[in-house]
Amino acid sequence: MKEKFIKKALILALGGFITKILSMVIRIITTRVIGVDGLGLYMLVLPTFNLFITIATLSLPTAISKLVAEGTRNNKKLVLGFLPIAIIFNIFLIIIIIILAPFIANNLLHNEILYYPIISIGITLPFITTSSIIKGYFFGKEKMFPNVVSNMIEQITRIISIIFIIPYLLKINISYAVSGLVFINCLSESLSIVTLLLFMPNKTKINKNDIKPDLNNIKDIFSISIPTTTSRLISSIGLFLEPIIITFVFLKLGYQTTYITKEYGIISGYVLPMVMMPNFLSGAISNALLPAVTKSYANKKYKETKRKLLLACNLSLIIGAIFTIILFIFPKECLKLLFNTTLGSNYLKITSIIFLISYILNPLSICMQAMDKSKELMKINIIAVIIKTSLLFTLTYLNINMWPLIISYGIQYIYITIKIINIIRKNL
C-alpha cells in the first residue's frame, strides 16, 4: 500500500512539476507581454477571480473524490447527476457578477479599468466547474494520469493564447488585455474537459436517468462540500479583502494608485508565486493522500492513516526546505532567472522562511477532510482569516511598505498548523 501511495504521489508530483514549470513560463511571458502595470492590474482582480471560483466549484473535486473512493455508489450517476445543478448555479453566479462588477471595480478596487476583467470572470466559471467535477472523479478512482495530462494541456493552451492573443488585445487597451488573461481560461478548461473525457471508459453509455439528480447523492456531496467550501470561501474572502484594505489604507496615507498597484503586483506577481512553488508538490502528494487516507480511516486502520500522513508531511517539508534554502541564499538570482527582474528580492528572502510551515498544510487539511473534520477545519480557517485580516488592516497603518501582508500570512499559517495538529493528535 505504501509503495502504491508513493507511486501515485510521484506521478502527480512529476505532472505537477511540469505543470508548475509551464505556470512559471506563463507568468514570465505574461509579465513581458503585458508589463508590470498590466500584471499589477491582473493581480488586483485575481483575488476576486479566486473568490468566485471557490463559490462556483463548491469544493466538488474533494467531495466527489471522497465519495468515489468509498466505492459504494453508482459513480456515473454521482458525477452526471450533479452536473446540471452545478451549471444552473454557475449561470446564477454570472448574473450576480454582471450586477456587482461596477461596484467591485469602482468602489472596492478603485479602478474602473477592472470592470471588463471582472465581467470576464463570470464567463469562465461553468468551464472551470465542469472540469473540476470530472477531475474529482479521476482522483477518487486513484487514476492520476488523466488529471496530469489535462493540466498540462491547460497550461500549454494558456501559453499559446497569451503569446498570440494578448498582444493584439493590448493594442486596443490594457483593460481588454487583462480581460483576455481571464477569458483564456474558457479555452484552456474546454480543452481540459475534452482531454479528460477521452480517458473515460469506452463502454460508458449515458441515458436520461444518469443525468437526473439523485437526492441522496446531492445530500452526500453537500455534506462534504459545504463545510469545505465555507472554509475555502472564508480564505478567498480574506484574499479578496487584501487589495481592498491595502488600497484603502495606502490612499489614506497619501500614496498614489500607481504606486499601490506596482508594489502589490510585486508581492502578488513575483514574491508569493516564488515561495508557493513547493505547494504544487505538496498538493500532488495531498491529492494522492485523500483516497488512501479515506479508506484506511473508514476501516479504522488508524496506525496506517497516521503513517501515511507523516510520510506526506515529511515529503512536503523536505521539498519545502530545499526551496526555502535556495530562495533565501539566491533571491535576486531566482527573480532574475524567472522574471528578468530583481524587484522584491528583499521581500523574497524573508518571506521564504515565513512560508516554510505552510508546506505541510495541504496534507494536514486533506487528512482532516478524510476524517470528516471539515466543520472543525472551517472554524479554524474562519478564525485564521479574521486574525490575518485584522493584522493586515492594523499593521498597514505603520507605513512599512508591504511587510504587513507578509507578516499576516505568517501568523495565519502558524495558527492553522498548530490547531490542525492538535485535532489530528486527539483522533489518531
CSV table of C-alpha atoms in Angstrom, one decimal:
chain,number,residue,atom,x,y,z
A,1,MET,CA,0.0,0.0,0.0
A,2,LYS,CA,2.9,2.4,0.9
A,3,GLU,CA,4.6,1.7,-2.5
A,4,LYS,CA,1.2,2.3,-4.3
A,5,PHE,CA,0.7,5.6,-2.5
A,6,ILE,CA,4.2,6.8,-3.2
A,7,LYS,CA,3.9,5.8,-6.9
A,8,LYS,CA,0.7,7.8,-7.3
A,9,ALA,CA,2.1,10.7,-5.4
A,10,LEU,CA,5.2,10.7,-7.7
A,11,ILE,CA,3.0,10.6,-10.8
A,12,LEU,CA,1.1,13.7,-9.5
A,13,ALA,CA,4.4,15.3,-8.4
A,14,LEU,CA,6.0,14.8,-11.7
A,15,GLY,CA,2.9,16.1,-13.5
A,16,GLY,CA,2.7,18.9,-11.0
A,17,PHE,CA,6.3,19.8,-11.6
A,18,ILE,CA,5.9,20.0,-15.3
A,19,THR,CA,2.6,22.0,-14.9
A,20,LYS,CA,4.4,24.3,-12.4
A,21,ILE,CA,7.2,24.9,-14.9
A,22,LEU,CA,4.6,25.8,-17.5
A,23,SER,CA,2.9,28.1,-15.0
A,24,MET,CA,6.1,29.9,-14.4
A,25,VAL,CA,6.6,30.2,-18.2
A,26,ILE,CA,3.1,31.6,-18.4
A,27,ARG,CA,3.9,34.2,-15.6
A,28,ILE,CA,7.2,35.1,-17.3
A,29,ILE,CA,5.5,35.5,-20.7
A,30,THR,CA,2.6,37.4,-19.2
A,31,THR,CA,4.9,39.8,-17.4
A,32,ARG,CA,6.9,40.5,-20.5
A,33,VAL,CA,3.8,40.8,-22.8
A,34,ILE,CA,1.6,42.9,-20.5
A,35,GLY,CA,4.2,44.7,-18.4
A,36,VAL,CA,4.5,45.4,-14.7
A,37,ASP,CA,1.5,47.7,-14.7
A,38,GLY,CA,-0.7,45.2,-16.5
A,39,LEU,CA,0.5,42.4,-14.1
A,40,GLY,CA,-0.4,44.7,-11.2
A,41,LEU,CA,-4.0,45.1,-12.5
A,42,TYR,CA,-4.3,41.4,-13.1
A,43,MET,CA,-3.1,40.7,-9.5
A,44,LEU,CA,-5.7,43.2,-8.2
A,45,VAL,CA,-8.5,41.3,-9.9
A,46,LEU,CA,-7.2,37.8,-9.2
A,47,PRO,CA,-8.5,37.6,-5.6
A,48,THR,CA,-12.0,38.4,-6.9
A,49,PHE,CA,-11.5,35.7,-9.6
A,50,ASN,CA,-10.4,33.1,-6.9
A,51,LEU,CA,-13.3,34.1,-4.7
A,52,PHE,CA,-15.9,33.3,-7.4
A,53,ILE,CA,-14.0,30.1,-8.4
A,54,THR,CA,-14.4,28.9,-4.8
A,55,ILE,CA,-18.1,29.7,-4.8
A,56,ALA,CA,-18.7,28.2,-8.3
A,57,THR,CA,-16.8,24.9,-7.8
A,58,LEU,CA,-18.3,24.2,-4.3
A,59,SER,CA,-15.2,22.1,-3.4
A,60,LEU,CA,-16.7,19.4,-5.7
A,61,PRO,CA,-13.4,17.8,-6.6
A,62,THR,CA,-12.8,17.0,-2.9
A,63,ALA,CA,-16.4,15.8,-2.3
A,64,ILE,CA,-16.7,13.7,-5.4
A,65,SER,CA,-13.2,12.3,-4.9
A,66,LYS,CA,-14.0,11.2,-1.4
A,67,LEU,CA,-17.4,9.6,-2.4
A,68,VAL,CA,-16.0,7.8,-5.4
A,69,ALA,CA,-13.1,6.5,-3.3
A,70,GLU,CA,-15.6,4.9,-0.8
A,71,GLY,CA,-16.8,2.7,-3.7
A,72,THR,CA,-20.4,2.4,-2.5
A,73,ARG,CA,-22.2,4.4,-5.3
A,74,ASN,CA,-23.0,4.5,-9.0
A,75,ASN,CA,-20.2,6.8,-9.9
A,76,LYS,CA,-21.7,7.7,-13.3
A,77,LYS,CA,-24.9,8.9,-11.7
A,78,LEU,CA,-23.0,10.6,-9.0
A,79,VAL,CA,-21.0,12.8,-11.4
A,80,LEU,CA,-23.5,13.3,-14.2
A,81,GLY,CA,-26.4,13.8,-11.9
A,82,PHE,CA,-24.8,16.7,-10.2
A,83,LEU,CA,-23.6,18.5,-13.4
A,84,PRO,CA,-27.0,20.2,-14.3
A,85,ILE,CA,-27.2,21.6,-10.7
A,86,ALA,CA,-23.7,22.9,-10.9
A,87,ILE,CA,-24.3,24.5,-14.4
A,88,ILE,CA,-27.5,26.2,-13.2
A,89,PHE,CA,-25.8,27.5,-10.1
A,90,ASN,CA,-22.9,28.9,-12.3
A,91,ILE,CA,-25.4,30.7,-14.6
A,92,PHE,CA,-26.9,32.4,-11.5
A,93,LEU,CA,-23.4,33.5,-10.4
A,94,ILE,CA,-22.7,35.0,-13.9
A,95,ILE,CA,-25.8,37.2,-13.3
A,96,ILE,CA,-24.6,38.2,-9.9
A,97,ILE,CA,-21.1,39.2,-11.2
A,98,ILE,CA,-22.6,41.3,-14.0
A,99,ILE,CA,-24.7,43.2,-11.4
A,100,LEU,CA,-21.8,43.6,-8.9
A,101,ALA,CA,-19.0,44.3,-11.5
A,102,PRO,CA,-19.3,48.2,-11.5
A,103,PHE,CA,-19.4,48.3,-7.6
A,104,ILE,CA,-16.4,46.0,-7.2
A,105,ALA,CA,-14.3,47.8,-9.8
A,106,ASN,CA,-15.1,51.4,-8.8
A,107,ASN,CA,-15.9,51.3,-5.1
A,108,LEU,CA,-13.8,48.4,-3.8
A,109,LEU,CA,-10.8,48.2,-6.1
A,110,HIS,CA,-11.0,51.9,-7.0
A,111,ASN,CA,-10.1,51.2,-10.6
A,112,GLU,CA,-12.7,51.4,-13.4
A,113,ILE,CA,-10.2,49.6,-15.8
A,114,LEU,CA,-11.1,46.4,-14.0
A,115,TYR,CA,-14.8,46.4,-15.0
A,116,TYR,CA,-14.4,44.2,-18.1
A,117,PRO,CA,-11.9,41.8,-16.4
A,118,ILE,CA,-14.5,41.2,-13.6
A,119,ILE,CA,-17.2,40.6,-16.2
A,120,SER,CA,-14.9,38.0,-17.9
A,121,ILE,CA,-14.7,36.1,-14.6
A,122,GLY,CA,-18.3,35.1,-14.8
A,123,ILE,CA,-18.0,33.6,-18.3
A,124,THR,CA,-15.2,31.3,-17.2
A,125,LEU,CA,-16.9,29.7,-14.2
A,126,PRO,CA,-19.1,27.0,-15.9
A,127,PHE,CA,-16.0,25.7,-17.7
A,128,ILE,CA,-13.9,25.6,-14.6
A,129,THR,CA,-16.6,23.9,-12.6
A,130,THR,CA,-17.3,21.2,-15.2
A,131,SER,CA,-13.6,20.4,-15.4
A,132,SER,CA,-13.2,20.2,-11.6
A,133,ILE,CA,-16.1,17.7,-11.3
A,134,ILE,CA,-14.5,15.3,-13.8
A,135,LYS,CA,-11.1,15.7,-12.1
A,136,GLY,CA,-12.7,14.8,-8.8
A,137,TYR,CA,-13.9,11.5,-10.3
A,138,PHE,CA,-10.5,10.5,-11.5
A,139,PHE,CA,-8.9,11.4,-8.2
A,140,GLY,CA,-11.5,9.2,-6.4
A,141,LYS,CA,-10.7,6.3,-8.8
A,142,GLU,CA,-7.0,6.9,-8.0
A,143,LYS,CA,-6.3,7.5,-11.7
A,144,MET,CA,-3.7,10.3,-11.6
A,145,PHE,CA,-2.5,10.3,-15.2
A,146,PRO,CA,-5.7,11.8,-16.8
A,147,ASN,CA,-5.5,14.8,-14.5
A,148,VAL,CA,-1.8,15.3,-15.1
A,149,VAL,CA,-2.3,15.3,-18.9
A,150,SER,CA,-5.3,17.6,-18.7
A,151,ASN,CA,-3.4,20.1,-16.5
A,152,MET,CA,-0.5,20.1,-19.0
A,153,ILE,CA,-2.9,20.7,-21.9
A,154,GLU,CA,-4.5,23.6,-20.0
A,155,GLN,CA,-1.1,25.3,-19.4
A,156,ILE,CA,0.1,24.8,-23.0
A,157,THR,CA,-3.1,26.3,-24.2
A,158,ARG,CA,-2.7,29.3,-22.0
A,159,ILE,CA,0.9,29.9,-23.2
A,160,ILE,CA,-0.1,29.8,-26.8
A,161,SER,CA,-3.1,32.0,-26.2
A,162,ILE,CA,-1.1,34.6,-24.3
A,163,ILE,CA,1.6,34.8,-27.0
A,164,PHE,CA,-0.9,35.2,-29.9
A,165,ILE,CA,-4.0,36.9,-28.3
A,166,ILE,CA,-2.9,39.2,-25.6
A,167,PRO,CA,-0.5,41.4,-27.7
A,168,TYR,CA,-3.4,42.0,-30.1
A,169,LEU,CA,-5.8,43.0,-27.2
A,170,LEU,CA,-3.1,45.2,-25.7
A,171,LYS,CA,-3.1,47.3,-28.8
A,172,ILE,CA,-6.7,48.1,-28.1
A,173,ASN,CA,-6.3,48.9,-24.4
A,174,ILE,CA,-4.9,47.4,-21.2
A,175,SER,CA,-8.4,46.6,-19.9
A,176,TYR,CA,-9.1,44.3,-22.8
A,177,ALA,CA,-5.6,42.7,-22.3
A,178,VAL,CA,-6.3,41.9,-18.6
A,179,SER,CA,-9.8,40.6,-19.6
A,180,GLY,CA,-8.1,38.4,-22.1
A,181,LEU,CA,-5.9,36.9,-19.4
A,182,VAL,CA,-9.1,35.9,-17.5
A,183,PHE,CA,-11.1,34.8,-20.6
A,184,ILE,CA,-8.3,32.5,-21.8
A,185,ASN,CA,-9.4,30.1,-19.0
A,186,CYS,CA,-12.6,29.3,-21.1
A,187,LEU,CA,-10.4,27.9,-23.9
A,188,SER,CA,-7.9,26.1,-21.7
A,189,GLU,CA,-10.6,24.5,-19.5
A,190,SER,CA,-12.6,23.4,-22.6
A,191,LEU,CA,-9.6,21.5,-23.9
A,192,SER,CA,-9.1,20.1,-20.4
A,193,ILE,CA,-12.6,18.7,-20.4
A,194,VAL,CA,-12.2,17.1,-23.8
A,195,THR,CA,-8.9,15.6,-22.7
A,196,LEU,CA,-10.5,14.1,-19.5
A,197,LEU,CA,-13.5,12.7,-21.5
A,198,LEU,CA,-11.0,10.8,-23.7
A,199,PHE,CA,-9.8,8.9,-20.6
A,200,MET,CA,-13.4,7.8,-19.7
A,201,PRO,CA,-14.2,4.1,-20.2
A,202,ASN,CA,-15.0,3.3,-23.8
A,203,LYS,CA,-18.2,1.4,-22.9
A,204,THR,CA,-19.7,4.3,-21.0
A,205,LYS,CA,-23.3,4.9,-22.1
A,206,ILE,CA,-25.3,7.9,-20.9
A,207,ASN,CA,-29.0,7.9,-20.6
A,208,LYS,CA,-31.6,10.3,-19.2
A,209,ASN,CA,-31.7,8.6,-15.9
A,210,ASP,CA,-28.0,9.2,-15.3
A,211,ILE,CA,-28.3,13.0,-15.8
A,212,LYS,CA,-31.4,13.1,-13.4
A,213,PRO,CA,-30.2,14.4,-10.0
A,214,ASP,CA,-30.2,11.8,-7.1
A,215,LEU,CA,-31.3,13.4,-3.8
A,216,ASN,CA,-29.1,11.0,-1.7
A,217,ASN,CA,-26.0,11.8,-3.8
A,218,ILE,CA,-26.7,15.5,-3.6
A,219,LYS,CA,-27.1,15.3,0.1
A,220,ASP,CA,-23.8,13.4,0.5
A,221,ILE,CA,-22.0,15.8,-1.8
A,222,PHE,CA,-23.2,18.9,0.1
A,223,SER,CA,-22.4,17.3,3.5
A,224,ILE,CA,-18.8,17.3,2.4
A,225,SER,CA,-18.6,20.3,0.0
A,226,ILE,CA,-20.5,22.9,2.1
A,227,PRO,CA,-18.1,22.9,5.1
A,228,THR,CA,-15.1,22.6,2.8
A,229,THR,CA,-16.4,25.4,0.5
A,230,THR,CA,-17.2,27.6,3.5
A,231,SER,CA,-13.6,27.1,4.8
A,232,ARG,CA,-12.2,27.9,1.3
A,233,LEU,CA,-14.7,30.7,0.9
A,234,ILE,CA,-13.5,32.4,4.1
A,235,SER,CA,-9.9,32.1,2.8
A,236,SER,CA,-10.9,33.6,-0.5
A,237,ILE,CA,-12.8,36.4,1.1
A,238,GLY,CA,-9.6,37.1,3.0
A,239,LEU,CA,-7.7,37.3,-0.3
A,240,PHE,CA,-10.5,39.3,-1.8
A,241,LEU,CA,-10.1,41.9,1.0
A,242,GLU,CA,-6.3,42.1,0.7
A,243,PRO,CA,-6.1,44.6,-2.2
A,244,ILE,CA,-9.1,46.5,-0.9
A,245,ILE,CA,-7.6,47.0,2.6
A,246,ILE,CA,-4.1,47.8,1.1
A,247,THR,CA,-5.6,50.3,-1.4
A,248,PHE,CA,-7.8,51.9,1.2
A,249,VAL,CA,-5.1,52.4,3.8
A,250,PHE,CA,-2.3,53.4,1.4
A,251,LEU,CA,-4.6,56.0,-0.2
A,252,LYS,CA,-5.3,57.4,3.3
A,253,LEU,CA,-1.6,57.6,3.9
A,254,GLY,CA,-1.1,59.7,0.8
A,255,TYR,CA,0.2,57.2,-1.7
A,256,GLN,CA,-0.8,57.2,-5.4
A,257,THR,CA,-2.8,54.4,-7.0
A,258,THR,CA,0.1,53.7,-9.5
A,259,TYR,CA,2.5,53.1,-6.6
A,260,ILE,CA,0.0,50.8,-4.7
A,261,THR,CA,-0.7,48.8,-7.9
A,262,LYS,CA,3.0,48.3,-8.6
A,263,GLU,CA,4.0,47.3,-5.0
A,264,TYR,CA,1.1,44.9,-4.6
A,265,GLY,CA,1.9,43.5,-8.1
A,266,ILE,CA,5.5,42.8,-7.0
A,267,ILE,CA,4.4,40.9,-3.9
A,268,SER,CA,1.5,39.0,-5.6
A,269,GLY,CA,3.1,38.6,-9.0
A,270,TYR,CA,6.7,37.8,-8.1
A,271,VAL,CA,7.3,37.1,-4.4
A,272,LEU,CA,4.3,34.9,-3.5
A,273,PRO,CA,4.4,32.7,-6.6
A,274,MET,CA,8.1,32.0,-5.8
A,275,VAL,CA,7.5,31.0,-2.2
A,276,MET,CA,4.4,29.0,-3.1
A,277,MET,CA,6.2,26.9,-5.8
A,278,PRO,CA,6.6,23.9,-3.4
A,279,ASN,CA,2.8,23.8,-3.0
A,280,PHE,CA,2.4,22.1,-6.3
A,281,LEU,CA,4.3,19.1,-4.9
A,282,SER,CA,2.6,19.1,-1.5
A,283,GLY,CA,-0.7,19.5,-3.4
A,284,ALA,CA,0.1,16.5,-5.6
A,285,ILE,CA,1.0,14.4,-2.5
A,286,SER,CA,-2.2,15.5,-0.9
A,287,ASN,CA,-4.4,14.5,-3.9
A,288,ALA,CA,-2.9,11.1,-3.7
A,289,LEU,CA,-3.3,11.0,0.1
A,290,LEU,CA,-7.1,11.7,0.2
A,291,PRO,CA,-8.5,8.4,-1.2
A,292,ALA,CA,-5.8,6.4,0.6
A,293,VAL,CA,-6.4,8.0,4.0
A,294,THR,CA,-10.2,8.0,3.4
A,295,LYS,CA,-10.1,4.2,3.0
A,296,SER,CA,-7.7,3.5,5.9
A,297,TYR,CA,-9.6,5.8,8.3
A,298,ALA,CA,-13.0,4.4,7.3
A,299,ASN,CA,-11.7,0.9,8.0
A,300,LYS,CA,-10.4,2.1,11.4
A,301,LYS,CA,-6.7,1.4,10.5
A,302,TYR,CA,-5.5,4.4,12.5
A,303,LYS,CA,-1.9,3.5,12.5
A,304,GLU,CA,-1.8,3.2,8.7
A,305,THR,CA,-3.6,6.5,8.5
A,306,LYS,CA,-1.0,8.2,10.8
A,307,ARG,CA,1.9,6.6,8.9
A,308,LYS,CA,0.6,7.9,5.5
A,309,LEU,CA,0.0,11.4,6.9
A,310,LEU,CA,3.5,11.5,8.4
A,311,LEU,CA,5.0,10.4,5.1
A,312,ALA,CA,3.1,13.1,3.2
A,313,CYS,CA,4.1,15.8,5.7
A,314,ASN,CA,7.8,14.7,5.7
A,315,LEU,CA,8.0,14.7,1.9
A,316,SER,CA,6.3,18.1,1.7
A,317,LEU,CA,8.6,19.6,4.4
A,318,ILE,CA,11.8,18.3,2.8
A,319,ILE,CA,10.8,19.7,-0.6
A,320,GLY,CA,9.8,23.0,1.0
A,321,ALA,CA,13.1,23.2,3.0
A,322,ILE,CA,15.1,22.8,-0.2
A,323,PHE,CA,13.2,25.6,-1.9
A,324,THR,CA,13.5,27.8,1.2
A,325,ILE,CA,17.3,27.5,1.3
A,326,ILE,CA,17.6,28.3,-2.4
A,327,LEU,CA,15.3,31.3,-2.2
A,328,PHE,CA,17.0,32.6,1.0
A,329,ILE,CA,20.5,32.4,-0.4
A,330,PHE,CA,19.8,33.5,-4.0
A,331,PRO,CA,16.7,35.7,-4.0
A,332,LYS,CA,17.9,38.1,-6.7
A,333,GLU,CA,19.2,35.3,-8.9
A,334,CYS,CA,15.9,33.4,-8.7
A,335,LEU,CA,13.9,36.5,-9.6
A,336,LYS,CA,16.2,37.4,-12.4
A,337,LEU,CA,16.1,33.9,-13.8
A,338,LEU,CA,12.3,33.6,-13.8
A,339,PHE,CA,11.0,37.1,-14.2
A,340,ASN,CA,14.0,39.1,-15.6
A,341,THR,CA,13.8,41.5,-12.6
A,342,THR,CA,15.2,41.9,-9.1
A,343,LEU,CA,12.2,43.8,-7.8
A,344,GLY,CA,11.0,42.2,-4.5
A,345,SER,CA,14.3,40.4,-3.6
A,346,ASN,CA,14.3,41.9,-0.1
A,347,TYR,CA,10.7,40.6,0.5
A,348,LEU,CA,11.5,37.2,-1.1
A,349,LYS,CA,14.4,36.4,1.3
A,350,ILE,CA,12.4,36.8,4.5
A,351,THR,CA,9.1,35.5,3.1
A,352,SER,CA,10.8,32.2,2.1
A,353,ILE,CA,11.4,31.5,5.8
A,354,ILE,CA,8.0,32.6,7.0
A,355,PHE,CA,6.2,30.3,4.4
A,356,LEU,CA,8.2,27.1,5.4
A,357,ILE,CA,5.5,26.0,7.8
A,358,SER,CA,2.8,26.4,5.1
A,359,TYR,CA,4.1,23.4,3.0
A,360,ILE,CA,2.6,20.8,5.4
A,361,LEU,CA,-0.8,22.5,5.4
A,362,ASN,CA,-2.1,20.6,2.3
A,363,PRO,CA,-1.6,17.1,3.7
A,364,LEU,CA,-2.9,18.2,7.1
A,365,SER,CA,-6.0,19.7,5.7
A,366,ILE,CA,-6.7,16.7,3.4
A,367,CYS,CA,-6.4,14.4,6.5
A,368,MET,CA,-9.0,16.5,8.3
A,369,GLN,CA,-11.4,16.1,5.4
A,370,ALA,CA,-10.7,12.3,5.3
A,371,MET,CA,-11.5,12.1,9.0
A,372,ASP,CA,-14.8,14.0,8.4
A,373,LYS,CA,-13.5,17.0,10.3
A,374,SER,CA,-14.5,19.5,7.7
A,375,LYS,CA,-16.5,21.6,10.1
A,376,GLU,CA,-13.6,21.9,12.6
A,377,LEU,CA,-11.4,22.9,9.7
A,378,MET,CA,-13.9,25.5,8.6
A,379,LYS,CA,-13.9,27.0,12.1
A,380,ILE,CA,-10.1,27.1,12.2
A,381,ASN,CA,-9.9,28.9,8.8
A,382,ILE,CA,-12.6,31.4,9.8
A,383,ILE,CA,-10.6,32.5,12.9
A,384,ALA,CA,-7.3,32.4,11.0
A,385,VAL,CA,-8.7,34.7,8.3
A,386,ILE,CA,-10.1,37.1,10.9
A,387,ILE,CA,-6.7,37.2,12.6
A,388,LYS,CA,-4.9,37.8,9.3
A,389,THR,CA,-7.3,40.5,8.0
A,390,SER,CA,-7.2,42.3,11.4
A,391,LEU,CA,-3.4,42.2,11.4
A,392,LEU,CA,-3.2,43.4,7.8
A,393,PHE,CA,-5.5,46.4,8.4
A,394,THR,CA,-3.7,47.4,11.7
A,395,LEU,CA,-0.1,46.9,10.6
A,396,THR,CA,-0.6,48.6,7.2
A,397,TYR,CA,-1.0,51.9,9.1
A,398,LEU,CA,2.5,51.5,10.4
A,399,ASN,CA,3.6,52.5,6.9
A,400,ILE,CA,6.2,49.8,6.5
A,401,ASN,CA,5.6,49.1,2.8
A,402,MET,CA,4.1,45.6,2.1
A,403,TRP,CA,5.6,43.9,5.2
A,404,PRO,CA,2.2,43.8,7.0
A,405,LEU,CA,0.9,41.5,4.2
A,406,ILE,CA,3.8,39.0,4.6
A,407,ILE,CA,3.6,39.1,8.5
A,408,SER,CA,-0.2,38.5,8.4
A,409,TYR,CA,0.3,35.4,6.2
A,410,GLY,CA,2.9,34.0,8.6
A,411,ILE,CA,0.7,34.4,11.7
A,412,GLN,CA,-2.2,32.8,9.8
A,413,TYR,CA,-0.2,29.7,8.8
A,414,ILE,CA,1.2,29.2,12.2
A,415,TYR,CA,-2.2,29.4,13.9
A,416,ILE,CA,-3.8,27.0,11.4
A,417,THR,CA,-1.0,24.4,11.6
A,418,ILE,CA,-1.0,24.3,15.4
A,419,LYS,CA,-4.8,23.9,15.6
A,420,ILE,CA,-5.0,21.2,13.0
A,421,ILE,CA,-2.1,19.2,14.5
A,422,ASN,CA,-3.8,19.2,17.9
A,423,ILE,CA,-7.1,17.9,16.5
A,424,ILE,CA,-5.3,15.1,14.5
A,425,ARG,CA,-3.4,14.0,17.6
A,426,LYS,CA,-6.6,13.6,19.5
A,427,ASN,CA,-8.2,11.4,16.8
A,428,LEU,CA,-5.2,9.3,15.8
